[in-house]
Amino acid sequence: DSWRFAATPLLEIHSVVYWLFLVYIAFFLFVVVNTLTSIIIEATITNADRERHEIIQDELKKKASYVNSFKELYNRLDADGSGDVDLEELTKHLHDAQLLAFMESLEIDASDIEQFFTTISLGGELSVDVETFVVGCMKLKGAARSMDLLGLCHSHRKLFYRCKRWEQRSMAELAAIRAAITKMCSIVCQQIAACHSIP
C-alpha cells in the first residue's frame, strides 16, 4: 500500500512512468533481498568452518589428554619401572581402590582392561609396552567402530580360509597315507600268502 501512494501521482503523469517505477522498486527489492541473503549465508558458512576447526582442535586436545591419562595409568601399573607391564603386575593392581577410581574416571571398566591385557599379552605370556597399552586403551575407550569390526571380520575370514586349506591339504595327505598303507598291506598279504604256499 505504501508504494501505491508514491506511484499514484506517476500514473497521472503517464502509465509508462508508473510501470518503470514499479519495475525499479521490484528490481531494488530483489537486489536487496539477494544481498542480505548472501551476507547471511556467507556468515553462516564462515561460522560453520570456524566451529568445525574448533571441534577438530577440541578432539585433538581431548585425545592428547586421554593419551597422557593412559600413560599415567600405565606408569601406575608398571610398579618396577621396567617399561613393560606383565599380567602379574596388572592383576596385583586391579584391586587397588585408587587405581580403580582412576580407571572409572577414564570410563574404563576394570574387567575390560584385564580381558584386553590378556588379549594383547597372548594370555599373559608377553609383557606389554606403553605404546601398545595406550593404543589399545584408546580403542577400548570408545564403542567398537565399524572399521574395527570390519578388521575383525576380515581376520576371521582369513583364518577360516587358512584352516580350510590346511584341512584340505591334511585330508589329501591322509588319503595318500591310506592308499600307501593299503598298498603296503596288499604287498605284505601277498608276501605272507607266498610264504605259506612254499612247502
PDB file of C-alpha atoms in Angstrom:
ATOM      1  CA  ASP A   1       0.000   0.000   0.000  1.00  0.00           C
ATOM      2  CA  SER A   2       2.817   2.449   0.815  1.00  0.00           C
ATOM      3  CA  TRP A   3       4.246   2.094  -2.725  1.00  0.00           C
ATOM      4  CA  ARG A   4       0.800   2.732  -4.205  1.00  0.00           C
ATOM      5  CA  PHE A   5       0.669   6.185  -2.590  1.00  0.00           C
ATOM      6  CA  ALA A   6       4.052   7.033  -4.120  1.00  0.00           C
ATOM      7  CA  ALA A   7       3.171   5.514  -7.501  1.00  0.00           C
ATOM      8  CA  THR A   8      -0.328   7.017  -7.953  1.00  0.00           C
ATOM      9  CA  PRO A   9       0.925  10.510  -8.946  1.00  0.00           C
ATOM     10  CA  LEU A  10       3.203   8.836 -11.539  1.00  0.00           C
ATOM     11  CA  LEU A  11       0.199   7.103 -13.036  1.00  0.00           C
ATOM     12  CA  GLU A  12      -1.373  10.525 -13.580  1.00  0.00           C
ATOM     13  CA  ILE A  13       1.743  11.637 -15.492  1.00  0.00           C
ATOM     14  CA  HIS A  14       1.898   8.567 -17.738  1.00  0.00           C
ATOM     15  CA  SER A  15       1.342   4.799 -17.374  1.00  0.00           C
ATOM     16  CA  VAL A  16       4.860   4.032 -18.719  1.00  0.00           C
ATOM     17  CA  VAL A  17       6.441   6.072 -15.915  1.00  0.00           C
ATOM     18  CA  TYR A  18       4.222   4.238 -13.425  1.00  0.00           C
ATOM     19  CA  TRP A  19       5.337   0.823 -14.710  1.00  0.00           C
ATOM     20  CA  LEU A  20       9.009   1.873 -14.835  1.00  0.00           C
ATOM     21  CA  PHE A  21       8.749   2.905 -11.168  1.00  0.00           C
ATOM     22  CA  LEU A  22       7.250  -0.484 -10.246  1.00  0.00           C
ATOM     23  CA  VAL A  23       9.990  -2.324 -12.172  1.00  0.00           C
ATOM     24  CA  TYR A  24      12.595  -0.195 -10.379  1.00  0.00           C
ATOM     25  CA  ILE A  25      11.077  -0.996  -6.977  1.00  0.00           C
ATOM     26  CA  ALA A  26      10.850  -4.727  -7.800  1.00  0.00           C
ATOM     27  CA  PHE A  27      14.468  -4.770  -9.028  1.00  0.00           C
ATOM     28  CA  PHE A  28      15.645  -2.844  -5.948  1.00  0.00           C
ATOM     29  CA  LEU A  29      13.839  -5.260  -3.591  1.00  0.00           C
ATOM     30  CA  PHE A  30      15.280  -8.243  -5.489  1.00  0.00           C
ATOM     31  CA  VAL A  31      18.824  -6.852  -5.194  1.00  0.00           C
ATOM     32  CA  VAL A  32      18.439  -6.004  -1.501  1.00  0.00           C
ATOM     33  CA  VAL A  33      16.957  -9.405  -0.626  1.00  0.00           C
ATOM     34  CA  ASN A  34      19.692 -11.239  -2.570  1.00  0.00           C
ATOM     35  CA  THR A  35      22.412  -9.143  -0.949  1.00  0.00           C
ATOM     36  CA  LEU A  36      21.070  -9.788   2.540  1.00  0.00           C
ATOM     37  CA  THR A  37      20.676 -13.498   1.803  1.00  0.00           C
ATOM     38  CA  SER A  38      24.246 -13.798   0.503  1.00  0.00           C
ATOM     39  CA  ILE A  39      25.605 -11.933   3.553  1.00  0.00           C
ATOM     40  CA  ILE A  40      23.718 -14.251   5.917  1.00  0.00           C
ATOM     41  CA  ILE A  41      24.817 -17.397   4.039  1.00  0.00           C
ATOM     42  CA  GLU A  42      28.444 -16.262   3.936  1.00  0.00           C
ATOM     43  CA  ALA A  43      28.393 -15.550   7.674  1.00  0.00           C
ATOM     44  CA  THR A  44      26.823 -18.966   8.345  1.00  0.00           C
ATOM     45  CA  ILE A  45      29.469 -20.767   6.242  1.00  0.00           C
ATOM     46  CA  THR A  46      32.273 -18.851   7.963  1.00  0.00           C
ATOM     47  CA  ASN A  47      30.887 -19.733  11.394  1.00  0.00           C
ATOM     48  CA  ALA A  48      30.443 -23.386  10.388  1.00  0.00           C
ATOM     49  CA  ASP A  49      34.082 -23.563   9.210  1.00  0.00           C
ATOM     50  CA  ARG A  50      35.235 -21.927  12.429  1.00  0.00           C
ATOM     51  CA  GLU A  51      33.148 -24.338  14.507  1.00  0.00           C
ATOM     52  CA  ARG A  52      34.478 -27.339  12.549  1.00  0.00           C
ATOM     53  CA  HIS A  53      38.032 -26.154  13.156  1.00  0.00           C
ATOM     54  CA  GLU A  54      37.283 -25.688  16.867  1.00  0.00           C
ATOM     55  CA  ILE A  55      35.701 -29.161  17.078  1.00  0.00           C
ATOM     56  CA  ILE A  56      38.805 -30.701  15.465  1.00  0.00           C
ATOM     57  CA  GLN A  57      41.072 -28.816  17.873  1.00  0.00           C
ATOM     58  CA  ASP A  58      38.923 -29.903  20.846  1.00  0.00           C
ATOM     59  CA  GLU A  59      39.059 -33.543  19.701  1.00  0.00           C
ATOM     60  CA  LEU A  60      42.846 -33.371  19.309  1.00  0.00           C
ATOM     61  CA  LYS A  61      43.191 -31.847  22.799  1.00  0.00           C
ATOM     62  CA  LYS A  62      40.847 -34.484  24.233  1.00  0.00           C
ATOM     63  CA  LYS A  63      42.819 -37.265  22.537  1.00  0.00           C
ATOM     64  CA  ALA A  64      46.120 -35.870  23.847  1.00  0.00           C
ATOM     65  CA  SER A  65      44.592 -35.655  27.317  1.00  0.00           C
ATOM     66  CA  TYR A  66      43.434 -39.283  27.107  1.00  0.00           C
ATOM     67  CA  VAL A  67      46.852 -40.426  25.877  1.00  0.00           C
ATOM     68  CA  ASN A  68      48.512 -38.692  28.841  1.00  0.00           C
ATOM     69  CA  SER A  69      45.964 -40.225  31.217  1.00  0.00           C
ATOM     70  CA  PHE A  70      46.541 -43.710  29.792  1.00  0.00           C
ATOM     71  CA  LYS A  71      50.306 -43.220  30.103  1.00  0.00           C
ATOM     72  CA  GLU A  72      49.789 -42.238  33.729  1.00  0.00           C
ATOM     73  CA  LEU A  73      47.679 -45.373  34.238  1.00  0.00           C
ATOM     74  CA  TYR A  74      50.420 -47.460  32.600  1.00  0.00           C
ATOM     75  CA  ASN A  75      53.072 -45.901  34.840  1.00  0.00           C
ATOM     76  CA  ARG A  76      50.978 -46.772  37.898  1.00  0.00           C
ATOM     77  CA  LEU A  77      50.723 -50.364  36.674  1.00  0.00           C
ATOM     78  CA  ASP A  78      54.468 -50.543  35.944  1.00  0.00           C
ATOM     79  CA  ALA A  79      55.465 -50.750  39.610  1.00  0.00           C
ATOM     80  CA  ASP A  80      59.024 -51.960  38.995  1.00  0.00           C
ATOM     81  CA  GLY A  81      59.704 -49.237  36.378  1.00  0.00           C
ATOM     82  CA  SER A  82      60.897 -51.773  33.798  1.00  0.00           C
ATOM     83  CA  GLY A  83      58.978 -50.135  30.953  1.00  0.00           C
ATOM     84  CA  ASP A  84      56.915 -53.287  30.439  1.00  0.00           C
ATOM     85  CA  VAL A  85      53.822 -54.465  32.299  1.00  0.00           C
ATOM     86  CA  ASP A  86      53.063 -58.152  32.623  1.00  0.00           C
ATOM     87  CA  LEU A  87      49.833 -59.845  33.662  1.00  0.00           C
ATOM     88  CA  GLU A  88      51.097 -60.375  37.214  1.00  0.00           C
ATOM     89  CA  GLU A  89      51.699 -56.624  37.693  1.00  0.00           C
ATOM     90  CA  LEU A  90      48.257 -55.847  36.273  1.00  0.00           C
ATOM     91  CA  THR A  91      46.492 -58.402  38.471  1.00  0.00           C
ATOM     92  CA  LYS A  92      48.289 -57.054  41.546  1.00  0.00           C
ATOM     93  CA  HIS A  93      46.922 -53.536  40.899  1.00  0.00           C
ATOM     94  CA  LEU A  94      43.377 -54.429  39.843  1.00  0.00           C
ATOM     95  CA  HIS A  95      42.242 -54.455  43.483  1.00  0.00           C
ATOM     96  CA  ASP A  96      43.752 -51.045  44.275  1.00  0.00           C
ATOM     97  CA  ALA A  97      40.772 -48.731  45.022  1.00  0.00           C
ATOM     98  CA  GLN A  98      42.630 -45.603  43.896  1.00  0.00           C
ATOM     99  CA  LEU A  99      43.584 -47.188  40.570  1.00  0.00           C
ATOM    100  CA  LEU A 100      40.040 -48.474  40.037  1.00  0.00           C
ATOM    101  CA  ALA A 101      38.675 -44.976  40.647  1.00  0.00           C
ATOM    102  CA  PHE A 102      41.207 -43.589  38.171  1.00  0.00           C
ATOM    103  CA  MET A 103      40.096 -46.135  35.544  1.00  0.00           C
ATOM    104  CA  GLU A 104      36.450 -45.254  36.160  1.00  0.00           C
ATOM    105  CA  SER A 105      37.271 -41.570  35.621  1.00  0.00           C
ATOM    106  CA  LEU A 106      38.583 -42.626  32.190  1.00  0.00           C
ATOM    107  CA  GLU A 107      35.303 -44.540  31.631  1.00  0.00           C
ATOM    108  CA  ILE A 108      37.121 -47.889  31.507  1.00  0.00           C
ATOM    109  CA  ASP A 109      35.855 -50.941  33.338  1.00  0.00           C
ATOM    110  CA  ALA A 110      38.498 -52.981  35.182  1.00  0.00           C
ATOM    111  CA  SER A 111      37.251 -56.262  33.693  1.00  0.00           C
ATOM    112  CA  ASP A 112      37.640 -54.773  30.205  1.00  0.00           C
ATOM    113  CA  ILE A 113      41.275 -53.864  30.912  1.00  0.00           C
ATOM    114  CA  GLU A 114      42.026 -57.351  32.233  1.00  0.00           C
ATOM    115  CA  GLN A 115      40.459 -59.010  29.183  1.00  0.00           C
ATOM    116  CA  PHE A 116      42.162 -56.529  26.838  1.00  0.00           C
ATOM    117  CA  PHE A 117      45.513 -57.053  28.551  1.00  0.00           C
ATOM    118  CA  THR A 118      45.118 -60.829  28.362  1.00  0.00           C
ATOM    119  CA  THR A 119      44.462 -60.497  24.621  1.00  0.00           C
ATOM    120  CA  ILE A 120      47.416 -58.256  23.760  1.00  0.00           C
ATOM    121  CA  SER A 121      49.826 -60.163  26.005  1.00  0.00           C
ATOM    122  CA  LEU A 122      48.857 -63.509  24.417  1.00  0.00           C
ATOM    123  CA  GLY A 123      47.299 -64.840  27.589  1.00  0.00           C
ATOM    124  CA  GLY A 124      49.906 -63.259  29.846  1.00  0.00           C
ATOM    125  CA  GLU A 125      52.919 -64.802  28.096  1.00  0.00           C
ATOM    126  CA  LEU A 126      54.296 -61.455  26.834  1.00  0.00           C
ATOM    127  CA  SER A 127      54.945 -58.119  28.526  1.00  0.00           C
ATOM    128  CA  VAL A 128      53.145 -55.072  27.115  1.00  0.00           C
ATOM    129  CA  ASP A 129      54.956 -51.823  26.328  1.00  0.00           C
ATOM    130  CA  VAL A 130      53.456 -48.367  26.852  1.00  0.00           C
ATOM    131  CA  GLU A 131      52.653 -47.698  23.181  1.00  0.00           C
ATOM    132  CA  THR A 132      50.698 -50.933  22.737  1.00  0.00           C
ATOM    133  CA  PHE A 133      48.877 -50.299  26.008  1.00  0.00           C
ATOM    134  CA  VAL A 134      47.904 -46.699  25.119  1.00  0.00           C
ATOM    135  CA  VAL A 135      46.722 -47.576  21.589  1.00  0.00           C
ATOM    136  CA  GLY A 136      44.689 -50.480  22.948  1.00  0.00           C
ATOM    137  CA  CYS A 137      43.156 -48.337  25.709  1.00  0.00           C
ATOM    138  CA  MET A 138      42.181 -45.682  23.151  1.00  0.00           C
ATOM    139  CA  LYS A 139      40.306 -48.347  21.216  1.00  0.00           C
ATOM    140  CA  LEU A 140      38.851 -49.728  24.420  1.00  0.00           C
ATOM    141  CA  LYS A 141      37.646 -46.251  25.450  1.00  0.00           C
ATOM    142  CA  GLY A 142      35.157 -45.849  22.634  1.00  0.00           C
ATOM    143  CA  ALA A 143      32.497 -48.192  21.362  1.00  0.00           C
ATOM    144  CA  ALA A 144      33.519 -50.731  18.748  1.00  0.00           C
ATOM    145  CA  ARG A 145      33.813 -48.900  15.475  1.00  0.00           C
ATOM    146  CA  SER A 146      32.704 -50.231  12.122  1.00  0.00           C
ATOM    147  CA  MET A 147      36.326 -50.314  10.948  1.00  0.00           C
ATOM    148  CA  ASP A 148      37.346 -52.406  13.978  1.00  0.00           C
ATOM    149  CA  LEU A 149      34.502 -54.846  13.313  1.00  0.00           C
ATOM    150  CA  LEU A 150      35.394 -54.957   9.617  1.00  0.00           C
ATOM    151  CA  GLY A 151      39.017 -55.717  10.506  1.00  0.00           C
ATOM    152  CA  LEU A 152      37.873 -58.442  12.885  1.00  0.00           C
ATOM    153  CA  CYS A 153      35.640 -59.983  10.188  1.00  0.00           C
ATOM    154  CA  HIS A 154      38.497 -59.842   7.681  1.00  0.00           C
ATOM    155  CA  SER A 155      40.911 -61.525  10.123  1.00  0.00           C
ATOM    156  CA  HIS A 156      38.310 -64.170  10.937  1.00  0.00           C
ATOM    157  CA  ARG A 157      37.638 -64.862   7.243  1.00  0.00           C
ATOM    158  CA  LYS A 158      41.378 -65.078   6.534  1.00  0.00           C
ATOM    159  CA  LEU A 159      41.851 -67.522   9.409  1.00  0.00           C
ATOM    160  CA  PHE A 160      38.838 -69.541   8.243  1.00  0.00           C
ATOM    161  CA  TYR A 161      40.242 -69.924   4.697  1.00  0.00           C
ATOM    162  CA  ARG A 162      43.676 -70.783   6.072  1.00  0.00           C
ATOM    163  CA  CYS A 163      42.142 -73.514   8.263  1.00  0.00           C
ATOM    164  CA  LYS A 164      40.071 -74.754   5.343  1.00  0.00           C
ATOM    165  CA  ARG A 165      43.176 -75.023   3.115  1.00  0.00           C
ATOM    166  CA  TRP A 166      45.030 -76.815   5.927  1.00  0.00           C
ATOM    167  CA  GLU A 167      42.107 -79.233   6.310  1.00  0.00           C
ATOM    168  CA  GLN A 168      42.020 -79.946   2.555  1.00  0.00           C
ATOM    169  CA  ARG A 169      45.789 -80.490   2.463  1.00  0.00           C
ATOM    170  CA  SER A 170      45.618 -82.725   5.541  1.00  0.00           C
ATOM    171  CA  MET A 171      42.767 -84.772   4.047  1.00  0.00           C
ATOM    172  CA  ALA A 172      44.714 -85.186   0.798  1.00  0.00           C
ATOM    173  CA  GLU A 173      47.826 -86.307   2.706  1.00  0.00           C
ATOM    174  CA  LEU A 174      45.770 -88.698   4.869  1.00  0.00           C
ATOM    175  CA  ALA A 175      44.217 -90.156   1.699  1.00  0.00           C
ATOM    176  CA  ALA A 176      47.722 -90.622   0.257  1.00  0.00           C
ATOM    177  CA  ILE A 177      48.865 -92.279   3.510  1.00  0.00           C
ATOM    178  CA  ARG A 178      45.778 -94.547   3.474  1.00  0.00           C
ATOM    179  CA  ALA A 179      46.473 -95.503  -0.135  1.00  0.00           C
ATOM    180  CA  ALA A 180      50.134 -96.228   0.694  1.00  0.00           C
ATOM    181  CA  ILE A 181      49.151 -98.321   3.741  1.00  0.00           C
ATOM    182  CA  THR A 182      46.530-100.195   1.703  1.00  0.00           C
ATOM    183  CA  LYS A 183      49.112-100.904  -0.989  1.00  0.00           C
ATOM    184  CA  MET A 184      51.678-101.957   1.612  1.00  0.00           C
ATOM    185  CA  CYS A 185      49.123-104.225   3.337  1.00  0.00           C
ATOM    186  CA  SER A 186      48.315-105.746  -0.006  1.00  0.00           C
ATOM    187  CA  ILE A 187      52.014-106.425  -0.684  1.00  0.00           C
ATOM    188  CA  VAL A 188      52.531-107.829   2.819  1.00  0.00           C
ATOM    189  CA  CYS A 189      49.464-110.083   2.432  1.00  0.00           C
ATOM    190  CA  GLN A 190      50.815-111.314  -0.905  1.00  0.00           C
ATOM    191  CA  GLN A 191      54.216-111.982   0.687  1.00  0.00           C
ATOM    192  CA  ILE A 192      52.594-113.888   3.564  1.00  0.00           C
ATOM    193  CA  ALA A 193      50.476-115.871   1.136  1.00  0.00           C
ATOM    194  CA  ALA A 194      53.563-116.626  -0.896  1.00  0.00           C
ATOM    195  CA  CYS A 195      55.415-117.783   2.226  1.00  0.00           C
ATOM    196  CA  HIS A 196      52.541-120.120   3.187  1.00  0.00           C
ATOM    197  CA  SER A 197      52.371-121.634  -0.253  1.00  0.00           C
ATOM    198  CA  ILE A 198      56.018-122.747  -0.075  1.00  0.00           C
ATOM    199  CA  PRO A 199      56.161-126.359   1.337  1.00  0.00           C
TER     200      PRO A 199
END
